[in-house]
PDB file of C-alpha atoms in Angstrom:
ATOM      1  CA  UNK A1387       0.420 -14.283  32.891  1.00 36.00           C
ATOM      2  CA  UNK A1388       0.644 -16.245  36.370  1.00 36.00           C
ATOM      3  CA  UNK A1389       2.370 -19.030  36.459  1.00 41.00           C
ATOM      4  CA  UNK A1390       2.231 -22.519  37.603  1.00 38.00           C
ATOM      5  CA  UNK A1391       1.548 -22.954  41.712  1.00 36.00           C
ATOM      6  CA  UNK A1392       4.906 -24.477  42.878  1.00 35.00           C
ATOM      7  CA  UNK A1393       4.616 -27.021  45.639  1.00 38.00           C
ATOM      8  CA  UNK A1394       6.387 -27.385  48.778  1.00 36.00           C
ATOM      9  CA  UNK A1395       7.639 -30.779  50.819  1.00 37.00           C
ATOM     10  CA  UNK A1396       7.215 -31.337  54.181  1.00 39.00           C
ATOM     11  CA  UNK A1397       8.291 -33.706  56.481  1.00 36.00           C
ATOM     12  CA  UNK A1398       7.117 -34.824  59.869  1.00 35.00           C
ATOM     13  CA  UNK A1399       9.706 -36.356  62.432  1.00 36.00           C
ATOM     14  CA  UNK A1400       8.460 -39.256  65.493  1.00 40.00           C
ATOM     15  CA  UNK A1401      10.224 -42.237  66.693  1.00 41.00           C
ATOM     16  CA  UNK A1402      10.961 -44.789  63.711  1.00 42.00           C
ATOM     17  CA  UNK A1403       8.521 -42.983  60.753  1.00 45.00           C
ATOM     18  CA  UNK A1404       8.876 -40.185  58.516  1.00 44.00           C
ATOM     19  CA  UNK A1405       6.796 -39.590  55.847  1.00 44.00           C
ATOM     20  CA  UNK A1406       6.921 -36.987  53.152  1.00 46.00           C
ATOM     21  CA  UNK A1407       3.824 -35.189  52.866  1.00 47.00           C
ATOM     22  CA  UNK A1408       2.872 -35.285  49.065  1.00 49.00           C
ATOM     23  CA  UNK A1409       3.257 -32.089  46.406  1.00 47.00           C
ATOM     24  CA  UNK A1410       0.195 -30.232  45.023  1.00 50.00           C
ATOM     25  CA  UNK A1411       0.006 -30.713  41.659  1.00 50.00           C
ATOM     26  CA  UNK A1412       1.223 -27.676  39.671  1.00 50.00           C
ATOM     27  CA  UNK A1413      -1.659 -26.184  36.810  1.00 51.00           C
ATOM     28  CA  UNK A1414      -1.094 -23.713  34.301  1.00 52.00           C
ATOM     29  CA  UNK A1415      -3.524 -20.686  35.056  1.00 56.00           C
ATOM     30  CA  UNK A1416      -6.019 -20.793  31.942  1.00 63.00           C
ATOM     31  CA  UNK A1417      -5.231 -18.808  28.578  1.00 72.00           C
ATOM     32  CA  UNK A1418      -6.170 -15.625  28.804  1.00 75.00           C
ATOM     33  CA  UNK A1419      -8.487 -14.089  25.839  1.00 86.00           C
ATOM     34  CA  UNK A1420      -6.589 -12.133  23.384  1.00 91.00           C
ATOM     35  CA  UNK A1421      -7.478  -8.629  24.125  1.00 91.00           C
ATOM     36  CA  UNK A1422      -5.601  -6.252  20.939  1.00 96.00           C
ATOM     37  CA  UNK A1423      -5.744  -6.114  17.030  1.00 98.00           C
ATOM     38  CA  UNK A1424      -2.005  -6.194  16.470  1.00 98.00           C
ATOM     39  CA  UNK A1425      -0.596  -4.379  12.968  1.00 99.00           C
ATOM     40  CA  UNK A1426       2.803  -4.607  12.828  1.00 99.00           C
ATOM     41  CA  UNK A1427       4.658  -2.438   9.023  1.00 99.00           C
ATOM     42  CA  UNK A1428       6.386  -5.657   7.326  1.00 99.00           C
ATOM     43  CA  UNK A1429       8.681  -5.939   4.593  1.00 98.00           C
ATOM     44  CA  UNK A1430       6.413  -5.392   1.036  1.00 98.00           C
ATOM     45  CA  UNK A1431       8.745  -8.303  -0.916  1.00 98.00           C
ATOM     46  CA  UNK A1432       9.218 -10.505   2.540  1.00 98.00           C
ATOM     47  CA  UNK A1433       5.346 -10.979   3.147  1.00 99.00           C
ATOM     48  CA  UNK A1434       4.463 -11.214  -0.213  1.00 98.00           C
ATOM     49  CA  UNK A1435       6.697 -14.584  -0.338  1.00 98.00           C
ATOM     50  CA  UNK A1436       5.004 -15.276   3.212  1.00 98.00           C
ATOM     51  CA  UNK A1437       1.326 -15.027   2.700  1.00 98.00           C
ATOM     52  CA  UNK A1438      -1.427 -14.362   0.445  1.00 98.00           C
ATOM     53  CA  UNK A1439      -2.072  -9.785   1.061  1.00 99.00           C
ATOM     54  CA  UNK A1440      -5.516  -9.177   2.502  1.00 98.00           C
ATOM     55  CA  UNK A1441      -5.938  -5.351   0.187  1.00 98.00           C
ATOM     56  CA  UNK A1442      -8.043  -3.705   2.328  1.00 98.00           C
ATOM     57  CA  UNK A1443      -8.555   0.096   0.812  1.00 97.00           C
ATOM     58  CA  UNK A1444     -11.914  -0.238  -1.231  1.00 96.00           C
ATOM     59  CA  UNK A1445     -11.351   1.494  -3.464  1.00 97.00           C
ATOM     60  CA  UNK A1446      -7.696  -0.386  -4.499  1.00 98.00           C
ATOM     61  CA  UNK A1447      -9.510  -3.553  -4.065  1.00 96.00           C
ATOM     62  CA  UNK A1448     -11.337  -1.654  -7.005  1.00 96.00           C
ATOM     63  CA  UNK A1449      -9.317  -0.739  -9.031  1.00 98.00           C
ATOM     64  CA  UNK A1450      -7.903  -4.254  -9.397  1.00 97.00           C
ATOM     65  CA  UNK A1451     -11.203  -5.702 -10.129  1.00 96.00           C
ATOM     66  CA  UNK A1452     -11.668  -3.031 -12.581  1.00 96.00           C
ATOM     67  CA  UNK A1453      -8.588  -3.735 -14.652  1.00 97.00           C
ATOM     68  CA  UNK A1454      -8.574  -7.012 -14.820  1.00 96.00           C
ATOM     69  CA  UNK A1455     -11.512  -6.558 -15.792  1.00 95.00           C
ATOM     70  CA  UNK A1456     -11.624  -4.578 -18.751  1.00 95.00           C
ATOM     71  CA  UNK A1457      -8.429  -3.794 -21.450  1.00 94.00           C
ATOM     72  CA  UNK A1458      -7.715  -0.208 -20.748  1.00 95.00           C
ATOM     73  CA  UNK A1459      -5.688   1.463 -18.715  1.00 98.00           C
ATOM     74  CA  UNK A1460      -6.960   2.339 -14.240  1.00 99.00           C
ATOM     75  CA  UNK A1461      -6.173   5.648 -13.150  1.00 99.00           C
ATOM     76  CA  UNK A1462      -7.341   6.406  -8.672  1.00 99.00           C
ATOM     77  CA  UNK A1463      -6.360   8.031  -6.599  1.00 99.00           C
ATOM     78  CA  UNK A1464      -7.507   8.464  -2.568  1.00 98.00           C
ATOM     79  CA  UNK A1465      -6.066  10.114   0.758  1.00 98.00           C
ATOM     80  CA  UNK A1466      -3.774   6.623   2.443  1.00 97.00           C
ATOM     81  CA  UNK A1467      -4.169   7.721   5.860  1.00 95.00           C
ATOM     82  CA  UNK A1468      -0.297   9.619   5.374  1.00 96.00           C
ATOM     83  CA  UNK A1469       1.533  12.931   4.311  1.00 94.00           C
ATOM     84  CA  UNK A1470       3.844  11.220   1.244  1.00 95.00           C
ATOM     85  CA  UNK A1471       2.258   7.763   1.033  1.00 96.00           C
ATOM     86  CA  UNK A1472       4.180   5.496  -1.583  1.00 97.00           C
ATOM     87  CA  UNK A1473       2.033   2.499  -2.927  1.00 98.00           C
ATOM     88  CA  UNK A1474       2.565  -0.920  -2.254  1.00 99.00           C
ATOM     89  CA  UNK A1475       1.806  -1.656  -4.882  1.00 99.00           C
ATOM     90  CA  UNK A1476       3.998  -0.979  -7.868  1.00 98.00           C
ATOM     91  CA  UNK A1477       6.198  -3.071  -6.092  1.00 98.00           C
ATOM     92  CA  UNK A1478       4.992  -6.297  -7.767  1.00 98.00           C
ATOM     93  CA  UNK A1479       5.252  -7.747 -11.364  1.00 97.00           C
ATOM     94  CA  UNK A1480       3.025 -10.144 -11.188  1.00 98.00           C
ATOM     95  CA  UNK A1481      -0.093 -10.691  -9.045  1.00 98.00           C
ATOM     96  CA  UNK A1482      -3.489 -13.515  -8.533  1.00 97.00           C
ATOM     97  CA  UNK A1483      -6.524 -11.759  -7.517  1.00 97.00           C
ATOM     98  CA  UNK A1484      -8.070 -14.794  -5.319  1.00 94.00           C
ATOM     99  CA  UNK A1485     -11.932 -14.086  -3.934  1.00 82.00           C
ATOM    100  CA  UNK A1486     -12.176 -10.432  -5.681  1.00 72.00           C
ATOM    101  CA  UNK A1487     -15.252 -12.153  -7.537  1.00 73.00           C
ATOM    102  CA  UNK A1488     -16.712 -13.891 -10.466  1.00 74.00           C
ATOM    103  CA  UNK A1489     -14.386 -14.071 -13.153  1.00 84.00           C
ATOM    104  CA  UNK A1490     -11.384 -11.786 -12.576  1.00 92.00           C
ATOM    105  CA  UNK A1491      -9.758 -14.523  -9.620  1.00 94.00           C
ATOM    106  CA  UNK A1492      -6.950 -15.321 -11.836  1.00 95.00           C
ATOM    107  CA  UNK A1493      -3.429 -14.008 -12.384  1.00 97.00           C
ATOM    108  CA  UNK A1494      -2.547 -11.305 -13.931  1.00 98.00           C
ATOM    109  CA  UNK A1495       1.138  -9.314 -15.874  1.00 98.00           C
ATOM    110  CA  UNK A1496       0.654  -6.212 -13.954  1.00 98.00           C
ATOM    111  CA  UNK A1497       1.695  -2.849 -15.182  1.00 98.00           C
ATOM    112  CA  UNK A1498       1.224  -0.198 -11.946  1.00 99.00           C
ATOM    113  CA  UNK A1499       2.428   3.349 -11.054  1.00 99.00           C
ATOM    114  CA  UNK A1500       2.286   4.879  -8.406  1.00 99.00           C
ATOM    115  CA  UNK A1501       3.337   7.477  -5.497  1.00 98.00           C
ATOM    116  CA  UNK A1502       2.151  10.836  -4.092  1.00 97.00           C
ATOM    117  CA  UNK A1503       0.030  12.915  -5.491  1.00 98.00           C
ATOM    118  CA  UNK A1504      -0.032  16.806  -5.414  1.00 97.00           C
ATOM    119  CA  UNK A1505      -1.277  18.544  -8.517  1.00 96.00           C
ATOM    120  CA  UNK A1506       2.289  19.184 -10.654  1.00 96.00           C
ATOM    121  CA  UNK A1507       3.441  22.645 -11.382  1.00 96.00           C
ATOM    122  CA  UNK A1508       5.290  22.363 -15.004  1.00 97.00           C
ATOM    123  CA  UNK A1509       7.493  25.086 -16.813  1.00 97.00           C
ATOM    124  CA  UNK A1510      11.134  24.202 -19.606  1.00 97.00           C
ATOM    125  CA  UNK A1511      14.181  25.506 -19.436  1.00 97.00           C
ATOM    126  CA  UNK A1512      16.020  26.167 -22.717  1.00 97.00           C
ATOM    127  CA  UNK A1513      18.722  23.258 -24.180  1.00 97.00           C
ATOM    128  CA  UNK A1514      21.327  21.954 -26.307  1.00 96.00           C
ATOM    129  CA  UNK A1515      20.096  18.399 -26.938  1.00 96.00           C
ATOM    130  CA  UNK A1516      23.228  16.706 -27.527  1.00 96.00           C
ATOM    131  CA  UNK A1517      24.289  15.467 -30.760  1.00 96.00           C
ATOM    132  CA  UNK A1518      21.620  12.958 -32.409  1.00 95.00           C
ATOM    133  CA  UNK A1519      18.604  13.856 -29.872  1.00 96.00           C
ATOM    134  CA  UNK A1520      15.485  13.177 -30.415  1.00 96.00           C
ATOM    135  CA  UNK A1521      14.363  16.914 -30.849  1.00 98.00           C
ATOM    136  CA  UNK A1522       9.581  17.461 -31.042  1.00 98.00           C
ATOM    137  CA  UNK A1523       7.940  20.172 -32.513  1.00 99.00           C
ATOM    138  CA  UNK A1524       5.690  21.606 -30.684  1.00 99.00           C
ATOM    139  CA  UNK A1525       3.168  22.303 -33.498  1.00 98.00           C
ATOM    140  CA  UNK A1526       3.624  18.305 -33.882  1.00 99.00           C
ATOM    141  CA  UNK A1527       2.246  17.294 -30.775  1.00 99.00           C
ATOM    142  CA  UNK A1528      -2.486  16.662 -30.207  1.00 98.00           C
ATOM    143  CA  UNK A1529      -4.215  19.583 -29.035  1.00 98.00           C
ATOM    144  CA  UNK A1530      -4.114  20.000 -25.440  1.00 98.00           C
ATOM    145  CA  UNK A1531      -0.087  17.765 -25.340  1.00 99.00           C
ATOM    146  CA  UNK A1532       0.455  20.722 -27.110  1.00 98.00           C
ATOM    147  CA  UNK A1533      -1.267  24.005 -25.722  1.00 98.00           C
ATOM    148  CA  UNK A1534       0.010  21.988 -22.418  1.00 98.00           C
ATOM    149  CA  UNK A1535       3.494  22.567 -23.562  1.00 98.00           C
ATOM    150  CA  UNK A1536       3.277  25.975 -25.210  1.00 98.00           C
ATOM    151  CA  UNK A1537       1.967  27.074 -21.027  1.00 98.00           C
ATOM    152  CA  UNK A1538       5.019  25.781 -20.131  1.00 98.00           C
ATOM    153  CA  UNK A1539       7.598  27.085 -22.495  1.00 98.00           C
ATOM    154  CA  UNK A1540       5.589  30.299 -21.915  1.00 96.00           C
ATOM    155  CA  UNK A1541       5.980  29.573 -17.483  1.00 90.00           C
ATOM    156  CA  UNK A1542       1.705  30.696 -17.628  1.00 90.00           C
ATOM    157  CA  UNK A1543       0.562  28.370 -14.425  1.00 90.00           C
ATOM    158  CA  UNK A1544       0.841  24.362 -16.819  1.00 96.00           C
ATOM    159  CA  UNK A1545      -0.381  22.863 -13.976  1.00 97.00           C
ATOM    160  CA  UNK A1546      -1.167  18.298 -13.940  1.00 98.00           C
ATOM    161  CA  UNK A1547      -1.615  15.579 -12.069  1.00 98.00           C
ATOM    162  CA  UNK A1548       0.017  13.003 -12.925  1.00 98.00           C
ATOM    163  CA  UNK A1549      -2.904   9.707 -12.545  1.00 99.00           C
ATOM    164  CA  UNK A1550      -4.378  11.426 -15.966  1.00 99.00           C
ATOM    165  CA  UNK A1551      -3.053  10.984 -19.617  1.00 99.00           C
ATOM    166  CA  UNK A1552      -1.916  13.843 -19.890  1.00 99.00           C
ATOM    167  CA  UNK A1553       0.380  13.761 -16.942  1.00 99.00           C
ATOM    168  CA  UNK A1554       1.139  10.069 -17.387  1.00 99.00           C
ATOM    169  CA  UNK A1555       2.719  11.836 -20.347  1.00 99.00           C
ATOM    170  CA  UNK A1556       4.272  15.068 -19.093  1.00 98.00           C
ATOM    171  CA  UNK A1557       5.987  12.734 -16.446  1.00 98.00           C
ATOM    172  CA  UNK A1558       7.001  10.206 -19.159  1.00 98.00           C
ATOM    173  CA  UNK A1559       7.951  13.234 -22.052  1.00 98.00           C
ATOM    174  CA  UNK A1560       7.635  15.710 -21.653  1.00 98.00           C
ATOM    175  CA  UNK A1561       9.940  16.097 -18.196  1.00 97.00           C
ATOM    176  CA  UNK A1562      13.491  15.011 -19.924  1.00 91.00           C
ATOM    177  CA  UNK A1563      12.013  15.709 -23.866  1.00 96.00           C
ATOM    178  CA  UNK A1564      13.073  18.067 -26.359  1.00 98.00           C
ATOM    179  CA  UNK A1565      10.671  19.771 -28.009  1.00 99.00           C
ATOM    180  CA  UNK A1566      11.213  23.308 -30.372  1.00 98.00           C
ATOM    181  CA  UNK A1567       8.795  26.400 -30.324  1.00 98.00           C
ATOM    182  CA  UNK A1568       9.361  29.549 -32.279  1.00 97.00           C
ATOM    183  CA  UNK A1569      12.399  28.344 -33.698  1.00 97.00           C
ATOM    184  CA  UNK A1570      14.226  27.565 -29.223  1.00 98.00           C
ATOM    185  CA  UNK A1571      14.481  24.654 -28.050  1.00 98.00           C
ATOM    186  CA  UNK A1572      13.609  23.348 -24.441  1.00 98.00           C
ATOM    187  CA  UNK A1573      13.312  20.619 -21.981  1.00 97.00           C
ATOM    188  CA  UNK A1574      10.369  20.130 -19.481  1.00 96.00           C
ATOM    189  CA  UNK A1575      10.917  19.947 -15.527  1.00 96.00           C
ATOM    190  CA  UNK A1576       8.760  20.157 -12.839  1.00 95.00           C
ATOM    191  CA  UNK A1577       9.049  23.482 -10.721  1.00 94.00           C
ATOM    192  CA  UNK A1578       9.864  22.472  -7.345  1.00 88.00           C
ATOM    193  CA  UNK A1579       6.400  23.501  -5.386  1.00 82.00           C
ATOM    194  CA  UNK A1580       8.237  24.015  -1.431  1.00 74.00           C
ATOM    195  CA  UNK A1581       6.064  20.827   0.323  1.00 85.00           C
ATOM    196  CA  UNK A1582       3.267  20.854  -2.648  1.00 85.00           C
ATOM    197  CA  UNK A1583       4.426  16.897  -1.391  1.00 87.00           C
ATOM    198  CA  UNK A1584       4.640  17.239   1.722  1.00 88.00           C
ATOM    199  CA  UNK A1585       1.320  17.979   3.274  1.00 92.00           C
ATOM    200  CA  UNK A1586      -0.753  15.379   0.693  1.00 96.00           C
ATOM    201  CA  UNK A1587      -1.980  12.486   2.133  1.00 96.00           C
ATOM    202  CA  UNK A1588      -3.400  10.985  -1.636  1.00 98.00           C
ATOM    203  CA  UNK A1589      -1.636   8.512  -3.061  1.00 98.00           C
ATOM    204  CA  UNK A1590      -2.204   7.723  -6.954  1.00 99.00           C
ATOM    205  CA  UNK A1591      -2.338   4.747  -9.021  1.00 99.00           C
ATOM    206  CA  UNK A1592      -1.502   4.307 -12.877  1.00 99.00           C
ATOM    207  CA  UNK A1593      -2.559   0.810 -13.445  1.00 98.00           C
ATOM    208  CA  UNK A1594      -3.911  -1.722 -15.761  1.00 98.00           C
ATOM    209  CA  UNK A1595      -3.445  -6.214 -15.617  1.00 98.00           C
ATOM    210  CA  UNK A1596      -3.214  -8.740 -18.266  1.00 97.00           C
ATOM    211  CA  UNK A1597      -3.064 -12.124 -17.781  1.00 96.00           C
ATOM    212  CA  UNK A1598      -0.380 -13.993 -17.265  1.00 95.00           C
ATOM    213  CA  UNK A1599       1.018 -16.988 -16.301  1.00 91.00           C
ATOM    214  CA  UNK A1600       3.652 -16.988 -13.507  1.00 91.00           C
ATOM    215  CA  UNK A1601       4.394 -19.226 -10.958  1.00 90.00           C
ATOM    216  CA  UNK A1602       5.241 -17.688  -8.002  1.00 94.00           C
ATOM    217  CA  UNK A1603       2.492 -14.740  -8.093  1.00 98.00           C
ATOM    218  CA  UNK A1604       1.518 -12.112  -4.832  1.00 98.00           C
ATOM    219  CA  UNK A1605      -1.837 -13.179  -4.514  1.00 98.00           C
ATOM    220  CA  UNK A1606      -3.874 -11.137  -3.542  1.00 98.00           C
ATOM    221  CA  UNK A1607      -7.431 -11.546  -1.390  1.00 97.00           C
ATOM    222  CA  UNK A1608     -10.545  -9.654  -1.745  1.00 95.00           C
ATOM    223  CA  UNK A1609     -12.439 -10.405   1.827  1.00 92.00           C
ATOM    224  CA  UNK A1610     -14.816  -8.438   3.002  1.00 92.00           C
ATOM    225  CA  UNK A1611     -14.101  -7.645   6.478  1.00 94.00           C
ATOM    226  CA  UNK A1612     -17.494  -6.962   8.318  1.00 95.00           C
ATOM    227  CA  UNK A1613     -18.160  -3.384   9.659  1.00 97.00           C
ATOM    228  CA  UNK A1614     -16.740  -4.430  13.200  1.00 97.00           C
ATOM    229  CA  UNK A1615     -13.518  -5.804  12.524  1.00 98.00           C
ATOM    230  CA  UNK A1616     -13.350  -2.266   9.794  1.00 97.00           C
ATOM    231  CA  UNK A1617     -13.840  -0.203  12.445  1.00 98.00           C
ATOM    232  CA  UNK A1618     -11.018  -1.965  14.441  1.00 98.00           C
ATOM    233  CA  UNK A1619      -8.383  -1.327  11.242  1.00 98.00           C
ATOM    234  CA  UNK A1620      -9.394   2.037  10.835  1.00 98.00           C
ATOM    235  CA  UNK A1621      -9.560   3.064  14.860  1.00 98.00           C
ATOM    236  CA  UNK A1622      -5.732   1.341  14.104  1.00 98.00           C
ATOM    237  CA  UNK A1623      -4.738   2.990  11.864  1.00 98.00           C
ATOM    238  CA  UNK A1624      -6.169   7.049  11.860  1.00 96.00           C
ATOM    239  CA  UNK A1625      -3.373   9.207  13.733  1.00 88.00           C
ATOM    240  CA  UNK A1626       0.110   6.889  12.524  1.00 96.00           C
ATOM    241  CA  UNK A1627       2.881   8.766   9.850  1.00 93.00           C
ATOM    242  CA  UNK A1628       4.653   6.936   7.906  1.00 89.00           C
ATOM    243  CA  UNK A1629       7.575   6.322  10.437  1.00 94.00           C
ATOM    244  CA  UNK A1630       5.175   3.813  12.646  1.00 97.00           C
ATOM    245  CA  UNK A1631       5.693  -0.142  12.904  1.00 98.00           C
ATOM    246  CA  UNK A1632       3.120  -0.731  15.168  1.00 98.00           C
ATOM    247  CA  UNK A1633      -0.579  -0.373  16.388  1.00 98.00           C
ATOM    248  CA  UNK A1634      -3.094  -1.007  17.740  1.00 98.00           C
ATOM    249  CA  UNK A1635      -6.982  -1.281  18.566  1.00 98.00           C
ATOM    250  CA  UNK A1636      -7.957  -1.630  21.666  1.00 96.00           C
ATOM    251  CA  UNK A1637     -11.746  -0.929  22.016  1.00 94.00           C
ATOM    252  CA  UNK A1638     -12.769  -4.473  22.150  1.00 94.00           C
ATOM    253  CA  UNK A1639     -12.743  -7.676  20.438  1.00 96.00           C
ATOM    254  CA  UNK A1640     -16.346  -8.758  18.792  1.00 96.00           C
ATOM    255  CA  UNK A1641     -16.013 -12.926  17.270  1.00 96.00           C
ATOM    256  CA  UNK A1642     -16.066 -10.565  13.340  1.00 96.00           C
ATOM    257  CA  UNK A1643     -12.514  -9.017  14.759  1.00 97.00           C
ATOM    258  CA  UNK A1644     -11.969 -12.369  15.986  1.00 97.00           C
ATOM    259  CA  UNK A1645     -12.821 -14.269  12.654  1.00 97.00           C
ATOM    260  CA  UNK A1646     -10.972 -11.961  10.551  1.00 97.00           C
ATOM    261  CA  UNK A1647      -7.823 -11.504  12.595  1.00 98.00           C
ATOM    262  CA  UNK A1648      -7.199 -15.370  11.936  1.00 97.00           C
ATOM    263  CA  UNK A1649      -7.809 -16.087   8.166  1.00 97.00           C
ATOM    264  CA  UNK A1650      -5.765 -12.618   7.938  1.00 98.00           C
ATOM    265  CA  UNK A1651      -1.857 -12.947   7.781  1.00 99.00           C
ATOM    266  CA  UNK A1652      -1.154  -9.330   5.892  1.00 99.00           C
ATOM    267  CA  UNK A1653      -2.864  -6.637   5.278  1.00 99.00           C
ATOM    268  CA  UNK A1654      -2.512  -4.617   1.999  1.00 99.00           C
ATOM    269  CA  UNK A1655      -3.157  -0.616   2.398  1.00 99.00           C
ATOM    270  CA  UNK A1656      -2.544   2.392   0.553  1.00 98.00           C
ATOM    271  CA  UNK A1657       1.121   2.614   1.949  1.00 98.00           C
ATOM    272  CA  UNK A1658       2.528  -0.641   3.365  1.00 98.00           C
ATOM    273  CA  UNK A1659       1.666  -4.649   4.599  1.00 99.00           C
ATOM    274  CA  UNK A1660       0.694  -5.168   8.270  1.00 99.00           C
ATOM    275  CA  UNK A1661       0.873  -7.995   9.642  1.00 99.00           C
ATOM    276  CA  UNK A1662      -2.014  -8.574  11.602  1.00 99.00           C
ATOM    277  CA  UNK A1663      -2.060 -10.222  15.141  1.00 98.00           C
ATOM    278  CA  UNK A1664      -3.978 -10.675  18.723  1.00 98.00           C
ATOM    279  CA  UNK A1665      -2.613 -10.296  21.331  1.00 94.00           C
TER     280      UNK A1665
END
């Protein structure tokens, strides 16, 4: 920006008369209109305490609305655009859905899990459980779990995605649990796979919401950004990685983009919260 112009004082010397020429009045240049949409990574907890978070991914909006309108657990997965995403939403305990539409607006207690989605490879190792530890007979399990546990014990290829109902049981009970099969005791474990998670850009979620009364919930907004703002945000987020702290869209700002940015303090994506500004 060009600063204010500075005038210089002049003087005329002659005879007994001296007079100073008037100094021109300085004037600031007009403020330049913003030309760039800026997204800067923010701490999720700090951002949530300061202002509402605008939920950006359509899939995440849908899952939250669905979880608010049903007693069922909602399970889903979506591409995040970055490798090894760790979803933000599971950090929150209570949320208030604002402008989500219809009767789902309100405050909820949130139960959420999430992580990088890849196919878990499951095994089981012989184990000697501590005294007093519960050992579950494999034959007592429901059929789907029973067959899966047998495959894991026999070193067959037992695989499962983490957000499925079976995957939830594997993560919470088979991993680290003790199971008896043919007189032997086994402990479920994940078989490490080289780079299985590293190359994944998908995030998985397991969500449920129940009516709550918390006084300071995280406020989640569900506005429709419109096509122009969506294109600008998508362009800014394309090509980022998990270390990106700032990204911009320099393709020109329409009135719709400016309006969306003026109404949005923070943007919630699958893996992080972004502060929104124009410059």
